[in-house]
PDB file of C-alpha atoms in Angstrom:
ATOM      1  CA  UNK V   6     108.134  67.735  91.898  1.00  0.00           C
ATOM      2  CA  UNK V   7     110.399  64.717  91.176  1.00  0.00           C
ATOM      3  CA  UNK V   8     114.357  65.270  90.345  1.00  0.00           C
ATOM      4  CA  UNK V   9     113.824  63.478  87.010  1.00  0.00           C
ATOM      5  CA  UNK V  10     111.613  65.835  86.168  1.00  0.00           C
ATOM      6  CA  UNK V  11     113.718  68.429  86.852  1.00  0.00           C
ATOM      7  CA  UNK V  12     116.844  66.984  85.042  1.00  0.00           C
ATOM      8  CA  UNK V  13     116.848  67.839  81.483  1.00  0.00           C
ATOM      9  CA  UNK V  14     118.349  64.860  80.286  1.00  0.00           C
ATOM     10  CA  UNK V  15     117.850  62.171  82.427  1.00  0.00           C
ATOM     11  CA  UNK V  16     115.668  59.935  79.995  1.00  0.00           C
ATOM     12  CA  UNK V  17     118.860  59.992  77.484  1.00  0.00           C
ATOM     13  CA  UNK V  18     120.819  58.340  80.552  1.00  0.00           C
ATOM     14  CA  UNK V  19     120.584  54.708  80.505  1.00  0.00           C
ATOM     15  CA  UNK V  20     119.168  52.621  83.150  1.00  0.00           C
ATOM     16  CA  UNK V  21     122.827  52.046  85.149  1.00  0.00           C
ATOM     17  CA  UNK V  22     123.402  56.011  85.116  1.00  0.00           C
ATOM     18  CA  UNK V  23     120.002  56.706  85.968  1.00  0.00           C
ATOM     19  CA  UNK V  24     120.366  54.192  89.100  1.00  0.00           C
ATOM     20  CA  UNK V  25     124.013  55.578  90.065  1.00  0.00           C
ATOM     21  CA  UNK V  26     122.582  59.187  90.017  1.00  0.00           C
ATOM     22  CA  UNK V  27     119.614  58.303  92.127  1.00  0.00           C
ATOM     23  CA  UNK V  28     121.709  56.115  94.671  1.00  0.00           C
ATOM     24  CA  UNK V  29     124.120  59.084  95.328  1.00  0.00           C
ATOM     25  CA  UNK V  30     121.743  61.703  95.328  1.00  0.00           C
ATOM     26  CA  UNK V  31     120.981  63.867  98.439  1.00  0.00           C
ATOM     27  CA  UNK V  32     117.802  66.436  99.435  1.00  0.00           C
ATOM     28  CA  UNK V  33     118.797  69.180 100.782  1.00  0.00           C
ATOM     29  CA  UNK V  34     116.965  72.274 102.520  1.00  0.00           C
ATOM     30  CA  UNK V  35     119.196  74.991 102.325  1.00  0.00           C
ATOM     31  CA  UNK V  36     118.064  78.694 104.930  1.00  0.00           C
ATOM     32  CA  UNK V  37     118.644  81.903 103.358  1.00  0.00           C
ATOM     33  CA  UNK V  38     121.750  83.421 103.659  1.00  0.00           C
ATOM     34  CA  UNK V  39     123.571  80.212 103.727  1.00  0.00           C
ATOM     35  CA  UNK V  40     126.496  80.142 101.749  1.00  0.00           C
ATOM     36  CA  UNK V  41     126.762  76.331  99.663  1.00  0.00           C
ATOM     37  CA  UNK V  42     130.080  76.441  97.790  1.00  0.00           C
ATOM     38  CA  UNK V  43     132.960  78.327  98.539  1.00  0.00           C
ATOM     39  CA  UNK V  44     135.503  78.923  96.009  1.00  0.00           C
ATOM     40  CA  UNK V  45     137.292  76.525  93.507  1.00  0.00           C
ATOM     41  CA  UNK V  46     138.759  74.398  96.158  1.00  0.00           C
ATOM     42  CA  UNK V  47     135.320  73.578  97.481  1.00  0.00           C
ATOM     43  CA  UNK V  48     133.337  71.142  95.352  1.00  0.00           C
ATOM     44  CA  UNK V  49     129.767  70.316  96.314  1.00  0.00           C
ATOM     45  CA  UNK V  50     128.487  68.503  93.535  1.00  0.00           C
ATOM     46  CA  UNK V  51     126.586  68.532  90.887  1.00  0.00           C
ATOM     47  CA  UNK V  52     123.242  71.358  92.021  1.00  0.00           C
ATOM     48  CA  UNK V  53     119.972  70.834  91.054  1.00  0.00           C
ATOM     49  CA  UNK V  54     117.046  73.669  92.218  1.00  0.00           C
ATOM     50  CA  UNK V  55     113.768  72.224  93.444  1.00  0.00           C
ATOM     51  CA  UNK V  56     112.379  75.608  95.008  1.00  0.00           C
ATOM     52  CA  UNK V  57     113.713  78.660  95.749  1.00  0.00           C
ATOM     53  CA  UNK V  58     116.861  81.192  94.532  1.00  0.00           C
ATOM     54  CA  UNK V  59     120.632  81.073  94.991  1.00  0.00           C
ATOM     55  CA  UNK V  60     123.290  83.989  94.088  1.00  0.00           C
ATOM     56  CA  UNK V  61     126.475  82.960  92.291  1.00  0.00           C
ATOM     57  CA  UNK V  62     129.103  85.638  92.595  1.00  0.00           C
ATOM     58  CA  UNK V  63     132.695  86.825  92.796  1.00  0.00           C
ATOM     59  CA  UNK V  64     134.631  88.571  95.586  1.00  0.00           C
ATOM     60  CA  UNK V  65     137.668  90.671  95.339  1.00  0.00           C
ATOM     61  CA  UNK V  66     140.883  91.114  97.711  1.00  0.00           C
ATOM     62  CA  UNK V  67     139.169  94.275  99.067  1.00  0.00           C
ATOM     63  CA  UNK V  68     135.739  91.613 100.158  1.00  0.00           C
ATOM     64  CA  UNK V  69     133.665  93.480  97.519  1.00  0.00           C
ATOM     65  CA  UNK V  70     131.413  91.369  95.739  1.00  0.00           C
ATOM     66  CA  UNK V  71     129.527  91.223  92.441  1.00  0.00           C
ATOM     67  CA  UNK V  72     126.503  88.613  91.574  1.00  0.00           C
ATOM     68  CA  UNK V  73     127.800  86.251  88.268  1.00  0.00           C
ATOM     69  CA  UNK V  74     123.975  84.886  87.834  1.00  0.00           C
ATOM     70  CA  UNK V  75     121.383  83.725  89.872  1.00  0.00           C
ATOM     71  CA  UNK V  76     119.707  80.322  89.815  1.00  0.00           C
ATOM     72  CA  UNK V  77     115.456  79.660  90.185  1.00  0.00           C
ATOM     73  CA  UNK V  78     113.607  76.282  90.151  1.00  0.00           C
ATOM     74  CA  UNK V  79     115.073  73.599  87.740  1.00  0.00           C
ATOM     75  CA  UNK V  80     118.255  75.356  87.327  1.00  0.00           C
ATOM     76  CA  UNK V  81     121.339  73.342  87.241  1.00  0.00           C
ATOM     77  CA  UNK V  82     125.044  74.829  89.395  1.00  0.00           C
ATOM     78  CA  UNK V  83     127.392  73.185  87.835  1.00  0.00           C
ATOM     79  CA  UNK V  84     130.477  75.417  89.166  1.00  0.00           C
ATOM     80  CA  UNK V  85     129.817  73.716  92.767  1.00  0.00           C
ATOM     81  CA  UNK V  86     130.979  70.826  91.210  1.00  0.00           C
ATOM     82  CA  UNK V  87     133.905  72.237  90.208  1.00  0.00           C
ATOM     83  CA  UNK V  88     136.652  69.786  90.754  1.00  0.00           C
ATOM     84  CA  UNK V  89     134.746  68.210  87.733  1.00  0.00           C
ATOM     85  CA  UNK V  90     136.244  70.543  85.369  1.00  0.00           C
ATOM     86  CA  UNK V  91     140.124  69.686  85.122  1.00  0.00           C
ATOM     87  CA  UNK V  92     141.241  72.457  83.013  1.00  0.00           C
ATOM     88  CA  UNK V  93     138.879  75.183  84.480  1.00  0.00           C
ATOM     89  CA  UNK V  94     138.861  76.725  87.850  1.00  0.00           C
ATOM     90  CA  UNK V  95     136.434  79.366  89.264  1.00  0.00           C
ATOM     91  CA  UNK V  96     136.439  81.291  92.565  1.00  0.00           C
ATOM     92  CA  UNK V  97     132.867  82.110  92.679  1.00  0.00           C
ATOM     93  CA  UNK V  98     130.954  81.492  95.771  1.00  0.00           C
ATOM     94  CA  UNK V  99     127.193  80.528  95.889  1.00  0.00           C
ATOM     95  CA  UNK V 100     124.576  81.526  98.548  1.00  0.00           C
ATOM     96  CA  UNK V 101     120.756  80.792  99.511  1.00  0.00           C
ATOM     97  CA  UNK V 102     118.670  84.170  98.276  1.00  0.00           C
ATOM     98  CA  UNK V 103     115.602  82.107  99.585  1.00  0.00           C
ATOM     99  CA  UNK V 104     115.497  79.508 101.355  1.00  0.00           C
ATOM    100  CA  UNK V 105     116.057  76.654  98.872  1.00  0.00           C
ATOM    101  CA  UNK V 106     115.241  73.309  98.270  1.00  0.00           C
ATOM    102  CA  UNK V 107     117.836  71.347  95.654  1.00  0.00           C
ATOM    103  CA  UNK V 108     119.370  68.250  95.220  1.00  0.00           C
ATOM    104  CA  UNK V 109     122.654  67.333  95.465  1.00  0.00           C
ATOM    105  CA  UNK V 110     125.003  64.554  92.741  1.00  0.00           C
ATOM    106  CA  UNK V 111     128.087  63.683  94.474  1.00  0.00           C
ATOM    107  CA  UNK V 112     131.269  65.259  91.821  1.00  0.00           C
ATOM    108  CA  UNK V 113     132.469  61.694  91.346  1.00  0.00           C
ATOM    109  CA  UNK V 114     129.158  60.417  90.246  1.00  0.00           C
ATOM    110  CA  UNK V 115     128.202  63.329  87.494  1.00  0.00           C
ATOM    111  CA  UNK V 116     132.095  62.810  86.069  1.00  0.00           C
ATOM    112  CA  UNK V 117     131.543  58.972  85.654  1.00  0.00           C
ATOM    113  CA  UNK V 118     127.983  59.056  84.188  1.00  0.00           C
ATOM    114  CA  UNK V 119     129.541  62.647  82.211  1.00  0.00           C
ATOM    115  CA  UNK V 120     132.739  60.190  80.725  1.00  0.00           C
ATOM    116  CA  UNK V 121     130.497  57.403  79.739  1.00  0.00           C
ATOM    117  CA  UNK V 122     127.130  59.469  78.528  1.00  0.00           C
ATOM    118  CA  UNK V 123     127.593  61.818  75.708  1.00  0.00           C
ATOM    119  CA  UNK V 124     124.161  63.543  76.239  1.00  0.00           C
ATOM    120  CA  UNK V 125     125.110  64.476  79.881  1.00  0.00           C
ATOM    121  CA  UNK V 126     128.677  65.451  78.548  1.00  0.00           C
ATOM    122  CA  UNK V 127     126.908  67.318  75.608  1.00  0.00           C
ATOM    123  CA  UNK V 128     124.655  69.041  78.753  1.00  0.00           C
ATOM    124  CA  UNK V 129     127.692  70.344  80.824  1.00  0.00           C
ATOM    125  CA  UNK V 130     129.272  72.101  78.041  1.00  0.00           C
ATOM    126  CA  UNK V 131     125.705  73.551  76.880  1.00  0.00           C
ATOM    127  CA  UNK V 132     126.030  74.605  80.834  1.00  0.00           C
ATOM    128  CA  UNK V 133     128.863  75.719  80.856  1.00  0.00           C
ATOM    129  CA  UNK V 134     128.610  78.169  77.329  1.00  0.00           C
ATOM    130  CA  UNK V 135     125.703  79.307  78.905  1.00  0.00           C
ATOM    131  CA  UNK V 136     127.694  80.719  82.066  1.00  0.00           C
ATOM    132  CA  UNK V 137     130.724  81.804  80.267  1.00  0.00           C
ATOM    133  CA  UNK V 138     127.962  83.851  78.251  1.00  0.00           C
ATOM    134  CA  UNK V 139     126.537  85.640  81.604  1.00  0.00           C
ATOM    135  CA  UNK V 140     130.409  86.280  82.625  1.00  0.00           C
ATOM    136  CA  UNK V 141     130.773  87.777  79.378  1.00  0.00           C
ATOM    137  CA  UNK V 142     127.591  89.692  79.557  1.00  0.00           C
ATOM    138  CA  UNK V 143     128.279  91.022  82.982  1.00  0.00           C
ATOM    139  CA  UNK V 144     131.913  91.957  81.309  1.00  0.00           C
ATOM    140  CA  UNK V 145     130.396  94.323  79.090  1.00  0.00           C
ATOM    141  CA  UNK V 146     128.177  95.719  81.560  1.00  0.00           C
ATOM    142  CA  UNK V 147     130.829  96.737  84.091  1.00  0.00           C
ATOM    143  CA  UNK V 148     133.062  97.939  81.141  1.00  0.00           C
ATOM    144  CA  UNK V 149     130.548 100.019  78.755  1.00  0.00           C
ATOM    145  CA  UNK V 150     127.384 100.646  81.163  1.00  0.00           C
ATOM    146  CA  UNK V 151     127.274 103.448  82.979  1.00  0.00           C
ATOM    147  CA  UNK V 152     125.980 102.881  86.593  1.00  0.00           C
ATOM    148  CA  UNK V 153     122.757 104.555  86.769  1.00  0.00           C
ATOM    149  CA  UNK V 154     122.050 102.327  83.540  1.00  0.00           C
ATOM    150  CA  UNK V 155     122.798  99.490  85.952  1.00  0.00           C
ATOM    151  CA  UNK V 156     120.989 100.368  88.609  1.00  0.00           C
ATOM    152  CA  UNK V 157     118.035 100.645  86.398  1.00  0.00           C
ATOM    153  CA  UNK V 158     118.577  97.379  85.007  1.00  0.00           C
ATOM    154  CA  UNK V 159     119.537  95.881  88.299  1.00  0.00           C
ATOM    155  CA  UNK V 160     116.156  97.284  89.530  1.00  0.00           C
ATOM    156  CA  UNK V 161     114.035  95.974  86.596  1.00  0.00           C
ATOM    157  CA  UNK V 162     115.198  92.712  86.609  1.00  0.00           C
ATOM    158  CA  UNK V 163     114.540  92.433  90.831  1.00  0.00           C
ATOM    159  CA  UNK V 164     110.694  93.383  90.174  1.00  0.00           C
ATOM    160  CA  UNK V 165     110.648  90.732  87.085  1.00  0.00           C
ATOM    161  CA  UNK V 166     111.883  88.068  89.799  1.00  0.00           C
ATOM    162  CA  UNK V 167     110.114  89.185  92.815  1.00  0.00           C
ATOM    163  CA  UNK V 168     106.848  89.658  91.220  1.00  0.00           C
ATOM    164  CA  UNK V 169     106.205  93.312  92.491  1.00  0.00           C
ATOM    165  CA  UNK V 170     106.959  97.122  92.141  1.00  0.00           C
ATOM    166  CA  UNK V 171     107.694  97.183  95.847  1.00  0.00           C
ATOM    167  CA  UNK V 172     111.189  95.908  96.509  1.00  0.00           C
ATOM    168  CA  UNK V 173     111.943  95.232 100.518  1.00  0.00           C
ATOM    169  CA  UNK V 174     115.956  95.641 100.233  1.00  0.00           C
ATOM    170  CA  UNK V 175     118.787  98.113 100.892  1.00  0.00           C
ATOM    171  CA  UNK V 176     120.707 100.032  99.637  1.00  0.00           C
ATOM    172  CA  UNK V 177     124.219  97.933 100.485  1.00  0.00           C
ATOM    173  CA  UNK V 178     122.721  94.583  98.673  1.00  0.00           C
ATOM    174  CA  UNK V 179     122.054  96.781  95.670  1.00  0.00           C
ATOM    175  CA  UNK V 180     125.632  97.860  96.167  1.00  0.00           C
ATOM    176  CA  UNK V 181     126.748  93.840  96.430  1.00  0.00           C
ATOM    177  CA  UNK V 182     124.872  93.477  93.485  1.00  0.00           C
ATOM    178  CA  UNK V 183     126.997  95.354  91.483  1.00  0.00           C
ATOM    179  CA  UNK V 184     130.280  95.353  92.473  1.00  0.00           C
ATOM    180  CA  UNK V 185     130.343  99.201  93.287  1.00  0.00           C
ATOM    181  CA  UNK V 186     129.837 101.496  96.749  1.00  0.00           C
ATOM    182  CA  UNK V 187     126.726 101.698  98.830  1.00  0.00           C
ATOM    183  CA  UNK V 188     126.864 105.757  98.568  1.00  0.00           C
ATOM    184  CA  UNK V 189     127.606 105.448  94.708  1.00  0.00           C
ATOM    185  CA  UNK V 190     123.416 103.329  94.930  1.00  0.00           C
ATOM    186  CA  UNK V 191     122.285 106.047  96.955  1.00  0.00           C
ATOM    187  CA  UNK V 192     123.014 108.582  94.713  1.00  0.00           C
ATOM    188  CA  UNK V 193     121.861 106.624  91.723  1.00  0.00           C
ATOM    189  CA  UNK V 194     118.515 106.010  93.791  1.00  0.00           C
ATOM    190  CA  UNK V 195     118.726 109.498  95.150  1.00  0.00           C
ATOM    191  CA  UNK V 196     118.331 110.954  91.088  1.00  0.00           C
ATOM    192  CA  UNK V 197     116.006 108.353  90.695  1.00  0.00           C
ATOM    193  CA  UNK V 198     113.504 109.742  93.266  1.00  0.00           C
ATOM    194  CA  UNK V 199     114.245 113.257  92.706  1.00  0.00           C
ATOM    195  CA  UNK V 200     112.620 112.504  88.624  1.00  0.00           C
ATOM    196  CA  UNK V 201     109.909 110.326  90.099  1.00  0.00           C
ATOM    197  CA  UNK V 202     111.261 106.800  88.760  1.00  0.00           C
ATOM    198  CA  UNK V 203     111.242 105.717  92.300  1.00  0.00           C
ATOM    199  CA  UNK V 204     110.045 106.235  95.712  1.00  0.00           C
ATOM    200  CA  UNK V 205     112.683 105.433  98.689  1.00  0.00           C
ATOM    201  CA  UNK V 206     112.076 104.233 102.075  1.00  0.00           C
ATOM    202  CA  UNK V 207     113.813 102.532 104.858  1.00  0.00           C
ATOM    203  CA  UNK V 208     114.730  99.027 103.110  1.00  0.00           C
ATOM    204  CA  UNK V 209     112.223  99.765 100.359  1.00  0.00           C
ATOM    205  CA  UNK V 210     112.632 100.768  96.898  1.00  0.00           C
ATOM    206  CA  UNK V 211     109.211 101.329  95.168  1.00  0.00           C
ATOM    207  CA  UNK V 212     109.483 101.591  90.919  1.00  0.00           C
ATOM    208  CA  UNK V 213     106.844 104.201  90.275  1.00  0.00           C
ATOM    209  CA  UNK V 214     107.589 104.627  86.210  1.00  0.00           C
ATOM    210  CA  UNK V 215     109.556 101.518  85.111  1.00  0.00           C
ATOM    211  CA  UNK V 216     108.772 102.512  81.403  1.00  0.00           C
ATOM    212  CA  UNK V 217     111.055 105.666  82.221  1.00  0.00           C
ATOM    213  CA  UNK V 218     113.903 103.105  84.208  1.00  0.00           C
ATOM    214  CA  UNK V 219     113.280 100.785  80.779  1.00  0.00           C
ATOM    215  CA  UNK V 220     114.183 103.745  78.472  1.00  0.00           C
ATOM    216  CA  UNK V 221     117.130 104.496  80.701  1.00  0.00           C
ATOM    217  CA  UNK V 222     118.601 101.327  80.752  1.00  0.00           C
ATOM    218  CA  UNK V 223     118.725 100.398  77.041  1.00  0.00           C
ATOM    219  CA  UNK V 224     121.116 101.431  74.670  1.00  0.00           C
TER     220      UNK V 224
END
C-alpha cells in the first residue's frame, strides 16, 4: 500500500504539493503501547495510518483517562499536528493500540500545501467536523448514558474491531476506556455474567448473547 493511495485527496494537489509532501514525508513503525503525541504543545505532524490502531484520548488532573476516537488503516490524525490549528488547541494524547505502521507530514509542510490548496484546506475542516462530532458524541454519552449502557456499547464495538466474541483484555482498560473506576466495570461485567450476556475470565471477556448487550445499549 502506497501513501497516495491512502491520502484522500492527493490527486487534487498539484504536482509542486504533491512533491513537497513526498520530500518531507517519513515511515514510521510505531510498537504498541507507544505513546506518539502528547498534548497541545507537542505537534507531530500531519498522521497518516498504513496498518494497525491508535487511541486518541483525554486525561484529567486526577490521571484518569477517557478514549476521544480511535484511528484504523487510512485514517488521517490531524490533532498531532496541532500547532497547525492557530485558534484551536487540544490536550489529547495519542497511543499505539497495535503496533502501527503510518506516515508522518512534517506541520510546516501540511500548513503550506493547506494555505495554498483549497481541497486539502476543504479536507482538514471535513477532519476536523468529523472529530468535533465524536467529542460531541462521546459528550452525550458520558452525560445521558447510563454505564452499563456503555459498557455494552463499549463491548460491542471491541468485538466489531477485533473480529471475535472472545475479547483478551481487563477489566482496568475497559475502565480507561471510559473514563470511570475499574470496580464500577467489574460490577457492570459482574451483572453481565450473572444474566448470561457474558462469560468472565482472567483478562478475558467472552460476549455470549450480544443481541441481549445490543438491546441494552440502545435507546
Amino acid at each position: 500500500m502506497e501513501f497516495q493511495s491512502c491520502f484522500p485527496i492527493w490527486d487534487n494537489l498539484t504536482a509542486d504539493q504533491q512533491c513537497r509532501i513526498l520530500d518531507s514525508l517519513a515511515f514510521r513503525r510505531i510498537k504498541k503501547g507507544t505513546v506518539i503525541h502528547n498534548g497541545s504543545a507537542d505537534c507531530a505532524g500531519l498522521l497518516v495510518v498504513k496498518s494497525g490502531q491508535l487511541r486518541a484520548y483525554i486525561l484529567s488532573d486526577e490521571g484518569r483517562e477517557i478514549t476521544v476516537y480511535r484511528l484504523f488503516d487510512r485514517d488521517i490524525c490531524l490533532f498531532s499536528a496541532s500547532c497547525i490549528l492557530r485558534s484551536a488547541q487540544f490536550d489529547i494524547t495519542i497511543e499505539a493500540e497495535k503496533d502501527t505502521d503510518l506516515w508522518v507530514i512534517p506541520p510546516e509542510v501540511y500548513r503550506g500545501v493547506m494555505e495554498t490548496s483549497a481541497p486539502a484546506a476543504n479536507y482538514t475542516n471535513e477532519i476536523m467536523a468529523a472529530r468535533f462530532s465524536e467529542v460531541m458524541w462521546l459528550v452525550e454519552q458520558i452525560l445521558w448514558k447510563s454505564m452499563d449502557r456503555r459498557v455494552a456499547s463499549f463491548l460491542l464495538e471491541e468485538t466489531a474491531i477485533e473480529g471475535t466474541n472472545r475479547l483478551s483484555i481487563t477489566h482496568e482498560t475497559i475502565a480507561r476506556h471510559l473514563g470511570t473506576h475499574r470496580e464500577v466495570v467489574t460490577r457492570m461485567l459482574r451483572y453481565f455474567q450473572d444474566e448470561g450476556m457474558v462469560r468472565l475470565s482472567r483478562g478475558t471477556v467472552e460476549l455470549l448473547d450480544g443481541k441481549r448487550l445490543a438491546a441494552l445499549e440502545s435507546p
